[in-house]
C-alpha cells in the first residue's frame, strides 16, 4: 500500500539540487464516501505521492493540498525522462521549507480530478463507461472526507500540518473546521472563505466556453473539446496574474507581418494565453475542469452553519494565513475577514500580507517571501523551535 520514494541528491555549481524519483501510489476504498449531495460515491480511488519518512511516533506528517488543476505530483521526477518537476518542487526536499529529512510529506489528487483519483473521466463500475456528467457534484468538503480515509490508512492519527494555496487552502480550512482533532496546525495561502460573485462570474464564462464548443457534446466527447477548454483556461490564466505582472511580462509588445494594423497580428499577452490554453488541453479533462470549477464556486467555509464564527468554533489548531497584495481573485480583505473572525473567537491565528506583483499565483512563484514565517510556525507547532 505504501512505498517510500527514492531520493538522490547531488550538487551542481554551488547550487543544491535534488533529483527525486517518486513512486506514484494509489489506494481504493470500496465503501467510498457519502457526499454533501447525499449521494454515495463508491468505490473511490485516490492517487498520492509521499516524500521523506514517517517517524516512529507518526507525528511528522504534512499534507499538502493542490489547487484547481494540480495533481499529486508535488515535487521531483517520476523517472529520468520526465523533464518537468513537481508543481511545488522548490519547497520540498532536504534543507528546503518542507524538509524531507524531518517531515513526511503527502500530496493526494482530489476526487473529481483527472490524474488518477476518481472523477468524471473515470470508468463507472456500474456501466463500464466513463462517468462524464453522471458523476455526482463534489464539494471541497467531500474532497477532504476522501483524504481523511487516506490519512487513516497510513496509520496517521494527527497531521502536523495541512498546507495549501487557493483551492488547496480551502481544503486546509475544511480540515481545521471538520476534523479539528486530526491536525496540529494549518497553513492557508491565497484563499477565500467563499468565492465572490466576480470570481463565480469568471468561472461561469469559462464554463460557457466549454458548453458552446460543439465537440463537447454535453460531456460525451471522444476527444477533449480543445477550443472551448483552451478558451476556458485562458480566462482562468487572466485571474491568476495581475496588472503589474502582465505589464512587466508582456507590455504592449505586438507581433505582425504588415505593421501594427495587421488584423491577425497578436499582442504578446494574446500569444501567451493561446499557447497556455492549447497546451492545457493535452493534460486536463474538460469535464473535470467543470466539476472542480463548480466545487470552487460552491465553497463556503460556513456552509451548514449559522455563521462563519460558528464554523470556526470547531477550530482548535493554530492557523497561519498568507494573502498577497496583488491577488484580485481572492483579495487580501477576504483572508482578513477570516483572521478577524478567528481572533474575535479567541483562536490562535497568525496573518501575513505579502507585498507581491505576481497576483494570485504568487504563492506558487514566490515561496521565498513566506518561507521564513512558515519555518518558524512549523518549528513552534512541532516543538522544535529551540531545539
mmCIF file of C-alpha atoms in Angstrom:
data_model
loop_
_atom_site.group_PDB
_atom_site.id
_atom_site.type_symbol
_atom_site.label_atom_id
_atom_site.label_comp_id
_atom_site.label_asym_id
_atom_site.label_seq_id
_atom_site.Cartn_x
_atom_site.Cartn_y
_atom_site.Cartn_z
ATOM 1 C CA UNK A 1 0.000 0.000 0.000
ATOM 2 C CA UNK A 2 2.795 2.422 0.876
ATOM 3 C CA UNK A 3 6.176 2.920 -0.769
ATOM 4 C CA UNK A 4 8.892 5.298 0.286
ATOM 5 C CA UNK A 5 10.349 7.411 -2.537
ATOM 6 C CA UNK A 6 13.948 7.028 -3.599
ATOM 7 C CA UNK A 7 15.922 10.201 -3.078
ATOM 8 C CA UNK A 8 19.122 11.007 -4.957
ATOM 9 C CA UNK A 9 20.995 14.204 -4.136
ATOM 10 C CA UNK A 10 23.807 15.995 -5.858
ATOM 11 C CA UNK A 11 25.385 19.444 -6.003
ATOM 12 C CA UNK A 12 25.919 21.394 -9.206
ATOM 13 C CA UNK A 13 27.960 24.618 -9.449
ATOM 14 C CA UNK A 14 27.271 25.588 -5.872
ATOM 15 C CA UNK A 15 23.521 25.100 -6.061
ATOM 16 C CA UNK A 16 21.915 22.336 -4.054
ATOM 17 C CA UNK A 17 19.594 20.442 -6.348
ATOM 18 C CA UNK A 18 17.514 17.328 -5.858
ATOM 19 C CA UNK A 19 16.635 14.600 -8.267
ATOM 20 C CA UNK A 20 13.676 12.774 -6.755
ATOM 21 C CA UNK A 21 12.376 9.622 -8.360
ATOM 22 C CA UNK A 22 8.915 9.371 -6.896
ATOM 23 C CA UNK A 23 6.685 6.322 -6.858
ATOM 24 C CA UNK A 24 3.082 7.285 -7.566
ATOM 25 C CA UNK A 25 0.791 5.313 -5.280
ATOM 26 C CA UNK A 26 -2.921 4.671 -5.212
ATOM 27 C CA UNK A 27 -5.457 3.217 -2.842
ATOM 28 C CA UNK A 28 -9.093 2.241 -3.350
ATOM 29 C CA UNK A 29 -11.786 2.464 -0.695
ATOM 30 C CA UNK A 30 -14.628 0.146 -1.597
ATOM 31 C CA UNK A 31 -17.115 1.761 0.785
ATOM 32 C CA UNK A 32 -16.455 5.200 -0.715
ATOM 33 C CA UNK A 33 -17.792 8.390 0.840
ATOM 34 C CA UNK A 34 -21.178 9.968 1.422
ATOM 35 C CA UNK A 35 -21.136 13.299 -0.385
ATOM 36 C CA UNK A 36 -22.659 16.606 0.655
ATOM 37 C CA UNK A 37 -25.269 15.997 -2.032
ATOM 38 C CA UNK A 38 -26.439 12.912 -0.108
ATOM 39 C CA UNK A 39 -25.178 10.529 -2.776
ATOM 40 C CA UNK A 40 -22.644 7.807 -2.034
ATOM 41 C CA UNK A 41 -19.654 7.690 -4.343
ATOM 42 C CA UNK A 42 -18.204 4.189 -4.188
ATOM 43 C CA UNK A 43 -15.702 2.831 -4.696
ATOM 44 C CA UNK A 44 -13.215 5.705 -4.754
ATOM 45 C CA UNK A 45 -9.559 5.652 -5.708
ATOM 46 C CA UNK A 46 -7.047 8.235 -4.539
ATOM 47 C CA UNK A 47 -3.660 8.730 -6.184
ATOM 48 C CA UNK A 48 -0.977 10.168 -3.931
ATOM 49 C CA UNK A 49 2.756 10.630 -3.516
ATOM 50 C CA UNK A 50 4.905 10.725 -0.386
ATOM 51 C CA UNK A 51 8.276 12.314 0.343
ATOM 52 C CA UNK A 52 10.532 11.639 3.325
ATOM 53 C CA UNK A 53 9.856 9.122 6.062
ATOM 54 C CA UNK A 54 7.120 8.797 8.645
ATOM 55 C CA UNK A 55 8.752 8.720 12.070
ATOM 56 C CA UNK A 56 8.073 6.148 14.776
ATOM 57 C CA UNK A 57 5.649 8.450 16.598
ATOM 58 C CA UNK A 58 3.847 9.244 13.326
ATOM 59 C CA UNK A 59 3.717 12.910 14.261
ATOM 60 C CA UNK A 60 5.794 14.454 11.452
ATOM 61 C CA UNK A 61 3.275 14.144 8.586
ATOM 62 C CA UNK A 62 2.415 17.173 6.461
ATOM 63 C CA UNK A 63 -0.432 17.050 3.957
ATOM 64 C CA UNK A 64 -0.019 19.458 1.040
ATOM 65 C CA UNK A 65 -3.203 20.283 -0.845
ATOM 66 C CA UNK A 66 -3.124 21.110 -4.552
ATOM 67 C CA UNK A 67 -5.055 23.863 -6.313
ATOM 68 C CA UNK A 68 -7.679 23.651 -9.066
ATOM 69 C CA UNK A 69 -5.747 21.975 -11.887
ATOM 70 C CA UNK A 70 -2.958 20.497 -9.789
ATOM 71 C CA UNK A 71 -2.193 16.870 -9.054
ATOM 72 C CA UNK A 72 -0.419 14.600 -6.586
ATOM 73 C CA UNK A 73 2.980 15.189 -8.215
ATOM 74 C CA UNK A 74 4.196 17.781 -5.747
ATOM 75 C CA UNK A 75 7.952 17.521 -6.243
ATOM 76 C CA UNK A 76 10.799 15.805 -8.024
ATOM 77 C CA UNK A 77 10.525 13.484 -11.011
ATOM 78 C CA UNK A 78 8.948 10.102 -11.527
ATOM 79 C CA UNK A 79 11.648 8.943 -13.937
ATOM 80 C CA UNK A 80 14.748 10.111 -15.805
ATOM 81 C CA UNK A 81 12.870 11.049 -18.978
ATOM 82 C CA UNK A 82 10.477 13.396 -17.177
ATOM 83 C CA UNK A 83 11.529 16.975 -17.845
ATOM 84 C CA UNK A 84 9.097 18.827 -15.611
ATOM 85 C CA UNK A 85 9.457 18.821 -11.848
ATOM 86 C CA UNK A 86 6.502 18.615 -9.484
ATOM 87 C CA UNK A 87 4.331 21.714 -9.186
ATOM 88 C CA UNK A 88 5.798 22.918 -5.836
ATOM 89 C CA UNK A 89 9.213 21.295 -6.123
ATOM 90 C CA UNK A 90 11.001 24.402 -4.845
ATOM 91 C CA UNK A 91 9.742 23.916 -1.277
ATOM 92 C CA UNK A 92 10.100 20.128 -0.869
ATOM 93 C CA UNK A 93 13.330 18.268 -0.121
ATOM 94 C CA UNK A 94 16.285 18.205 2.261
ATOM 95 C CA UNK A 95 17.065 21.681 3.528
ATOM 96 C CA UNK A 96 14.003 23.197 1.918
ATOM 97 C CA UNK A 97 10.868 24.593 3.521
ATOM 98 C CA UNK A 98 9.273 21.143 3.796
ATOM 99 C CA UNK A 99 12.493 19.434 4.797
ATOM 100 C CA UNK A 100 12.174 15.732 3.990
ATOM 101 C CA UNK A 101 14.952 14.936 6.446
ATOM 102 C CA UNK A 102 12.430 15.898 9.147
ATOM 103 C CA UNK A 103 8.934 15.739 7.655
ATOM 104 C CA UNK A 104 6.865 13.088 5.927
ATOM 105 C CA UNK A 105 5.104 14.978 3.147
ATOM 106 C CA UNK A 106 1.949 13.692 1.448
ATOM 107 C CA UNK A 107 0.122 15.062 -1.579
ATOM 108 C CA UNK A 108 -3.076 13.454 -2.896
ATOM 109 C CA UNK A 109 -5.011 14.140 -6.076
ATOM 110 C CA UNK A 110 -8.568 15.204 -5.179
ATOM 111 C CA UNK A 111 -11.679 13.307 -6.188
ATOM 112 C CA UNK A 112 -13.275 14.987 -9.196
ATOM 113 C CA UNK A 113 -9.902 15.495 -10.861
ATOM 114 C CA UNK A 114 -8.398 13.568 -13.780
ATOM 115 C CA UNK A 115 -4.980 12.493 -12.542
ATOM 116 C CA UNK A 116 -5.840 9.053 -11.223
ATOM 117 C CA UNK A 117 -8.290 9.810 -8.427
ATOM 118 C CA UNK A 118 -11.948 9.040 -9.102
ATOM 119 C CA UNK A 119 -13.565 11.713 -11.251
ATOM 120 C CA UNK A 120 -15.829 12.226 -14.267
ATOM 121 C CA UNK A 121 -13.173 10.751 -16.570
ATOM 122 C CA UNK A 122 -13.102 7.529 -14.529
ATOM 123 C CA UNK A 123 -14.942 4.370 -15.509
ATOM 124 C CA UNK A 124 -18.265 3.926 -13.755
ATOM 125 C CA UNK A 125 -18.167 0.317 -12.486
ATOM 126 C CA UNK A 126 -21.936 0.030 -12.917
ATOM 127 C CA UNK A 127 -21.866 0.823 -16.642
ATOM 128 C CA UNK A 128 -18.324 0.104 -17.788
ATOM 129 C CA UNK A 129 -18.260 3.565 -19.370
ATOM 130 C CA UNK A 130 -16.862 6.938 -18.324
ATOM 131 C CA UNK A 131 -18.934 8.738 -15.719
ATOM 132 C CA UNK A 132 -18.901 12.031 -17.635
ATOM 133 C CA UNK A 133 -21.873 14.101 -16.439
ATOM 134 C CA UNK A 134 -23.364 11.215 -14.450
ATOM 135 C CA UNK A 135 -20.588 11.845 -11.945
ATOM 136 C CA UNK A 136 -22.054 13.455 -8.820
ATOM 137 C CA UNK A 137 -21.256 17.032 -7.867
ATOM 138 C CA UNK A 138 -18.435 17.032 -5.327
ATOM 139 C CA UNK A 139 -17.563 19.754 -2.859
ATOM 140 C CA UNK A 140 -14.306 20.782 -1.219
ATOM 141 C CA UNK A 141 -15.588 19.123 1.945
ATOM 142 C CA UNK A 142 -16.138 15.888 0.017
ATOM 143 C CA UNK A 143 -12.531 16.001 -1.188
ATOM 144 C CA UNK A 144 -11.337 16.250 2.407
ATOM 145 C CA UNK A 145 -13.614 13.396 3.513
ATOM 146 C CA UNK A 146 -11.858 11.191 0.971
ATOM 147 C CA UNK A 147 -8.422 12.382 2.113
ATOM 148 C CA UNK A 148 -9.315 11.546 5.711
ATOM 149 C CA UNK A 149 -9.668 7.907 4.645
ATOM 150 C CA UNK A 150 -6.225 8.042 3.062
ATOM 151 C CA UNK A 151 -4.563 9.552 6.133
ATOM 152 C CA UNK A 152 -6.163 6.936 8.380
ATOM 153 C CA UNK A 153 -4.985 4.161 6.035
ATOM 154 C CA UNK A 154 -1.412 5.412 6.505
ATOM 155 C CA UNK A 155 -1.794 4.978 10.264
ATOM 156 C CA UNK A 156 -1.645 8.714 10.945
ATOM 157 C CA UNK A 157 -3.965 9.939 13.689
ATOM 158 C CA UNK A 158 -2.853 13.563 13.655
ATOM 159 C CA UNK A 159 -1.192 15.580 10.901
ATOM 160 C CA UNK A 160 1.490 18.054 11.928
ATOM 161 C CA UNK A 161 0.025 20.497 9.432
ATOM 162 C CA UNK A 162 -2.152 20.806 6.352
ATOM 163 C CA UNK A 163 -0.847 23.345 3.845
ATOM 164 C CA UNK A 164 -2.282 24.683 0.614
ATOM 165 C CA UNK A 165 -2.995 27.685 -1.560
ATOM 166 C CA UNK A 166 -6.168 28.705 -3.403
ATOM 167 C CA UNK A 167 -8.360 25.573 -3.615
ATOM 168 C CA UNK A 168 -5.686 23.888 -1.516
ATOM 169 C CA UNK A 169 -6.244 26.491 1.176
ATOM 170 C CA UNK A 170 -9.969 25.770 1.127
ATOM 171 C CA UNK A 171 -9.172 22.128 1.832
ATOM 172 C CA UNK A 172 -6.910 23.150 4.713
ATOM 173 C CA UNK A 173 -9.797 25.207 6.138
ATOM 174 C CA UNK A 174 -12.045 22.157 5.922
ATOM 175 C CA UNK A 175 -9.533 20.053 7.840
ATOM 176 C CA UNK A 176 -9.409 22.751 10.521
ATOM 177 C CA UNK A 177 -13.198 23.032 10.882
ATOM 178 C CA UNK A 178 -14.359 19.469 10.158
ATOM 179 C CA UNK A 179 -11.526 17.397 11.646
ATOM 180 C CA UNK A 180 -10.008 19.609 14.356
ATOM 181 C CA UNK A 181 -8.649 16.634 16.316
ATOM 182 C CA UNK A 182 -6.799 15.340 13.259
ATOM 183 C CA UNK A 183 -4.450 18.302 12.703
ATOM 184 C CA UNK A 184 -1.955 20.196 14.842
ATOM 185 C CA UNK A 185 -1.942 23.256 12.561
ATOM 186 C CA UNK A 186 -2.878 24.578 9.134
ATOM 187 C CA UNK A 187 -1.119 26.922 6.699
ATOM 188 C CA UNK A 188 -3.506 28.683 4.330
ATOM 189 C CA UNK A 189 -2.349 30.796 1.388
ATOM 190 C CA UNK A 190 -4.228 32.957 -1.154
ATOM 191 C CA UNK A 191 -7.605 31.618 -0.105
ATOM 192 C CA UNK A 192 -11.137 32.882 0.365
ATOM 193 C CA UNK A 193 -13.836 31.786 2.830
ATOM 194 C CA UNK A 194 -16.231 31.913 -0.118
ATOM 195 C CA UNK A 195 -15.659 32.997 -3.751
ATOM 196 C CA UNK A 196 -17.077 36.407 -4.597
ATOM 197 C CA UNK A 197 -19.683 36.991 -7.327
ATOM 198 C CA UNK A 198 -16.824 38.262 -9.512
ATOM 199 C CA UNK A 199 -14.869 35.018 -9.100
ATOM 200 C CA UNK A 200 -18.004 32.971 -9.773
ATOM 201 C CA UNK A 201 -18.803 35.015 -12.878
ATOM 202 C CA UNK A 202 -15.366 34.361 -14.350
ATOM 203 C CA UNK A 203 -15.834 30.616 -13.832
ATOM 204 C CA UNK A 204 -19.285 30.910 -15.402
ATOM 205 C CA UNK A 205 -17.800 32.429 -18.565
ATOM 206 C CA UNK A 206 -15.190 29.666 -18.642
ATOM 207 C CA UNK A 207 -17.985 27.093 -18.419
ATOM 208 C CA UNK A 208 -19.837 28.736 -21.309
ATOM 209 C CA UNK A 209 -16.690 28.426 -23.410
ATOM 210 C CA UNK A 210 -16.741 24.647 -22.926
ATOM 211 C CA UNK A 211 -20.528 24.271 -23.211
ATOM 212 C CA UNK A 212 -20.537 26.166 -26.518
ATOM 213 C CA UNK A 213 -17.821 24.045 -28.100
ATOM 214 C CA UNK A 214 -19.799 21.737 -30.419
ATOM 215 C CA UNK A 215 -17.373 18.891 -29.754
ATOM 216 C CA UNK A 216 -18.200 18.901 -26.036
ATOM 217 C CA UNK A 217 -21.483 17.059 -26.802
ATOM 218 C CA UNK A 218 -22.921 17.551 -23.311
ATOM 219 C CA UNK A 219 -19.920 15.853 -21.808
ATOM 220 C CA UNK A 220 -19.998 12.782 -24.061
ATOM 221 C CA UNK A 221 -16.952 13.702 -26.146
ATOM 222 C CA UNK A 222 -14.427 11.244 -27.510
ATOM 223 C CA UNK A 223 -11.668 13.837 -27.544
ATOM 224 C CA UNK A 224 -11.242 16.893 -25.361
ATOM 225 C CA UNK A 225 -13.179 19.903 -26.751
ATOM 226 C CA UNK A 226 -9.960 21.744 -27.413
ATOM 227 C CA UNK A 227 -11.224 25.183 -28.470
ATOM 228 C CA UNK A 228 -13.664 25.503 -25.589
ATOM 229 C CA UNK A 229 -11.261 24.167 -22.970
ATOM 230 C CA UNK A 230 -8.366 26.297 -24.246
ATOM 231 C CA UNK A 231 -10.561 29.411 -24.018
ATOM 232 C CA UNK A 232 -11.724 28.433 -20.527
ATOM 233 C CA UNK A 233 -8.126 28.009 -19.413
ATOM 234 C CA UNK A 234 -7.190 31.359 -20.939
ATOM 235 C CA UNK A 235 -9.893 33.047 -18.856
ATOM 236 C CA UNK A 236 -8.535 31.315 -15.786
ATOM 237 C CA UNK A 237 -4.971 32.392 -16.516
ATOM 238 C CA UNK A 238 -6.016 36.039 -16.547
ATOM 239 C CA UNK A 239 -7.351 35.688 -12.993
ATOM 240 C CA UNK A 240 -4.087 34.149 -11.780
ATOM 241 C CA UNK A 241 -1.979 37.150 -12.874
ATOM 242 C CA UNK A 242 -2.046 40.855 -12.011
ATOM 243 C CA UNK A 243 -1.950 44.122 -13.941
ATOM 244 C CA UNK A 244 1.605 44.765 -12.756
ATOM 245 C CA UNK A 245 2.902 41.302 -13.618
ATOM 246 C CA UNK A 246 1.274 41.356 -17.059
ATOM 247 C CA UNK A 247 2.817 44.743 -17.808
ATOM 248 C CA UNK A 248 6.230 43.501 -16.726
ATOM 249 C CA UNK A 249 5.994 40.213 -18.599
ATOM 250 C CA UNK A 250 4.272 41.284 -21.816
ATOM 251 C CA UNK A 251 3.945 45.044 -22.001
ATOM 252 C CA UNK A 252 2.243 46.067 -25.249
ATOM 253 C CA UNK A 253 4.574 44.097 -27.487
ATOM 254 C CA UNK A 254 2.854 43.338 -30.781
ATOM 255 C CA UNK A 255 3.814 40.865 -33.499
ATOM 256 C CA UNK A 256 2.559 41.291 -37.065
ATOM 257 C CA UNK A 257 3.786 40.841 -40.624
ATOM 258 C CA UNK A 258 2.292 44.070 -42.002
ATOM 259 C CA UNK A 259 2.736 46.513 -39.148
ATOM 260 C CA UNK A 260 0.643 47.219 -36.081
ATOM 261 C CA UNK A 261 -2.615 47.410 -38.042
ATOM 262 C CA UNK A 262 -2.350 43.778 -39.186
ATOM 263 C CA UNK A 263 -5.768 42.344 -38.252
ATOM 264 C CA UNK A 264 -4.335 38.924 -37.386
ATOM 265 C CA UNK A 265 -1.322 40.263 -35.522
ATOM 266 C CA UNK A 266 -1.198 39.465 -31.832
ATOM 267 C CA UNK A 267 -0.060 41.162 -28.700
ATOM 268 C CA UNK A 268 2.441 39.099 -26.731
ATOM 269 C CA UNK A 269 -0.146 38.550 -23.991
ATOM 270 C CA UNK A 270 -2.530 37.056 -26.577
ATOM 271 C CA UNK A 271 0.162 34.665 -27.748
ATOM 272 C CA UNK A 272 0.805 33.635 -24.156
ATOM 273 C CA UNK A 273 -2.868 32.888 -23.460
ATOM 274 C CA UNK A 274 -3.196 30.963 -26.719
ATOM 275 C CA UNK A 275 -0.083 28.881 -26.019
ATOM 276 C CA UNK A 276 -1.034 28.013 -22.446
ATOM 277 C CA UNK A 277 -4.670 27.376 -23.298
ATOM 278 C CA UNK A 278 -3.967 24.831 -26.019
ATOM 279 C CA UNK A 279 -1.179 23.153 -24.039
ATOM 280 C CA UNK A 280 -3.665 22.667 -21.218
ATOM 281 C CA UNK A 281 -5.957 20.633 -23.496
ATOM 282 C CA UNK A 282 -3.335 17.905 -23.709
ATOM 283 C CA UNK A 283 -3.172 17.354 -19.977
ATOM 284 C CA UNK A 284 -6.559 18.100 -18.403
ATOM 285 C CA UNK A 285 -10.041 16.685 -18.897
ATOM 286 C CA UNK A 286 -12.782 19.197 -19.744
ATOM 287 C CA UNK A 287 -15.433 17.593 -17.531
ATOM 288 C CA UNK A 288 -13.036 17.522 -14.582
ATOM 289 C CA UNK A 289 -12.357 21.216 -15.201
ATOM 290 C CA UNK A 290 -16.097 21.876 -14.981
ATOM 291 C CA UNK A 291 -16.635 19.789 -11.842
ATOM 292 C CA UNK A 292 -13.750 21.384 -9.970
ATOM 293 C CA UNK A 293 -14.870 24.861 -11.047
ATOM 294 C CA UNK A 294 -18.294 24.063 -9.600
ATOM 295 C CA UNK A 295 -16.687 22.881 -6.354
ATOM 296 C CA UNK A 296 -14.811 26.174 -6.121
ATOM 297 C CA UNK A 297 -17.935 28.237 -6.736
ATOM 298 C CA UNK A 298 -19.964 26.289 -4.173
ATOM 299 C CA UNK A 299 -17.340 26.626 -1.472
ATOM 300 C CA UNK A 300 -18.327 28.400 1.725
ATOM 301 C CA UNK A 301 -16.475 27.647 4.946
ATOM 302 C CA UNK A 302 -19.698 28.464 6.814
ATOM 303 C CA UNK A 303 -21.876 26.069 4.791
ATOM 304 C CA UNK A 304 -24.115 24.192 7.228
ATOM 305 C CA UNK A 305 -23.520 26.729 10.000
ATOM 306 C CA UNK A 306 -25.350 29.863 11.096
ATOM 307 C CA UNK A 307 -22.239 31.972 10.541
ATOM 308 C CA UNK A 308 -18.512 31.916 9.904
ATOM 309 C CA UNK A 309 -17.965 32.360 13.636
ATOM 310 C CA UNK A 310 -19.957 29.204 14.337
ATOM 311 C CA UNK A 311 -17.907 27.271 11.762
ATOM 312 C CA UNK A 312 -14.700 28.497 13.360
ATOM 313 C CA UNK A 313 -15.878 27.481 16.834
ATOM 314 C CA UNK A 314 -14.694 23.990 15.928
ATOM 315 C CA UNK A 315 -11.114 25.106 15.293
ATOM 316 C CA UNK A 316 -8.573 24.031 17.900
ATOM 317 C CA UNK A 317 -5.303 24.142 15.937
ATOM 318 C CA UNK A 318 -3.238 27.293 15.337
ATOM 319 C CA UNK A 319 -3.758 28.658 11.826
ATOM 320 C CA UNK A 320 -1.330 30.659 9.708
ATOM 321 C CA UNK A 321 -2.711 32.761 6.848
ATOM 322 C CA UNK A 322 -0.983 34.450 3.917
ATOM 323 C CA UNK A 323 -2.526 36.895 1.453
ATOM 324 C CA UNK A 324 -0.811 38.605 -1.465
ATOM 325 C CA UNK A 325 -1.273 42.295 -2.180
ATOM 326 C CA UNK A 326 -1.932 41.986 -5.945
ATOM 327 C CA UNK A 327 -4.252 38.969 -5.749
ATOM 328 C CA UNK A 328 -7.543 40.207 -7.193
ATOM 329 C CA UNK A 329 -9.135 36.750 -7.498
ATOM 330 C CA UNK A 330 -9.112 36.140 -3.722
ATOM 331 C CA UNK A 331 -8.012 39.579 -2.471
ATOM 332 C CA UNK A 332 -6.483 40.152 0.969
ATOM 333 C CA UNK A 333 -9.662 41.539 2.528
ATOM 334 C CA UNK A 334 -11.231 38.087 2.209
ATOM 335 C CA UNK A 335 -8.417 36.477 4.182
ATOM 336 C CA UNK A 336 -8.574 39.310 6.691
ATOM 337 C CA UNK A 337 -12.275 38.628 7.241
ATOM 338 C CA UNK A 338 -11.375 35.119 8.402
ATOM 339 C CA UNK A 339 -8.472 36.324 10.537
ATOM 340 C CA UNK A 340 -10.691 38.889 12.267
ATOM 341 C CA UNK A 341 -13.389 36.306 12.925
ATOM 342 C CA UNK A 342 -10.900 33.803 14.347
ATOM 343 C CA UNK A 343 -9.282 36.464 16.519
ATOM 344 C CA UNK A 344 -12.643 37.581 17.892
ATOM 345 C CA UNK A 345 -13.500 33.984 18.798
ATOM 346 C CA UNK A 346 -10.215 33.573 20.669
ATOM 347 C CA UNK A 347 -8.483 31.234 18.263
ATOM 348 C CA UNK A 348 -4.741 31.062 17.665
ATOM 349 C CA UNK A 349 -4.206 32.793 14.338
ATOM 350 C CA UNK A 350 -1.280 34.395 12.547
ATOM 351 C CA UNK A 351 -1.576 36.588 9.449
ATOM 352 C CA UNK A 352 0.934 37.878 6.926
ATOM 353 C CA UNK A 353 0.173 40.177 3.998
ATOM 354 C CA UNK A 354 2.888 39.687 1.383
ATOM 355 C CA UNK A 355 3.651 42.552 -0.977
ATOM 356 C CA UNK A 356 3.830 40.960 -4.413
ATOM 357 C CA UNK A 357 3.304 41.849 -8.064
ATOM 358 C CA UNK A 358 2.534 38.274 -9.093
ATOM 359 C CA UNK A 359 -1.183 38.202 -8.367
ATOM 360 C CA UNK A 360 -2.972 35.050 -7.265
ATOM 361 C CA UNK A 361 -0.126 32.816 -8.450
ATOM 362 C CA UNK A 362 2.312 34.458 -6.038
ATOM 363 C CA UNK A 363 2.006 31.572 -3.598
ATOM 364 C CA UNK A 364 3.462 29.264 -6.263
ATOM 365 C CA UNK A 365 6.035 31.666 -7.688
ATOM 366 C CA UNK A 366 7.444 33.466 -4.649
ATOM 367 C CA UNK A 367 7.905 30.859 -1.955
ATOM 368 C CA UNK A 368 10.900 32.761 -0.580
ATOM 369 C CA UNK A 369 8.540 35.532 0.613
ATOM 370 C CA UNK A 370 6.781 33.261 3.090
ATOM 371 C CA UNK A 371 9.378 30.552 3.783
ATOM 372 C CA UNK A 372 10.879 32.154 6.942
ATOM 373 C CA UNK A 373 7.454 32.625 8.557
ATOM 374 C CA UNK A 374 6.319 29.100 7.708
ATOM 375 C CA UNK A 375 9.564 27.593 9.005
ATOM 376 C CA UNK A 376 9.147 29.420 12.311
ATOM 377 C CA UNK A 377 5.483 28.389 12.529
ATOM 378 C CA UNK A 378 6.315 24.719 11.875
ATOM 379 C CA UNK A 379 9.075 24.815 14.470
ATOM 380 C CA UNK A 380 6.591 26.160 17.014
ATOM 381 C CA UNK A 381 3.872 23.591 16.350
ATOM 382 C CA UNK A 382 6.354 20.699 16.224
ATOM 383 C CA UNK A 383 8.073 21.809 19.418
ATOM 384 C CA UNK A 384 11.493 22.171 17.781
ATOM 385 C CA UNK A 385 11.739 25.969 17.860
ATOM 386 C CA UNK A 386 14.514 25.963 20.468
ATOM 387 C CA UNK A 387 15.907 22.532 19.733
#
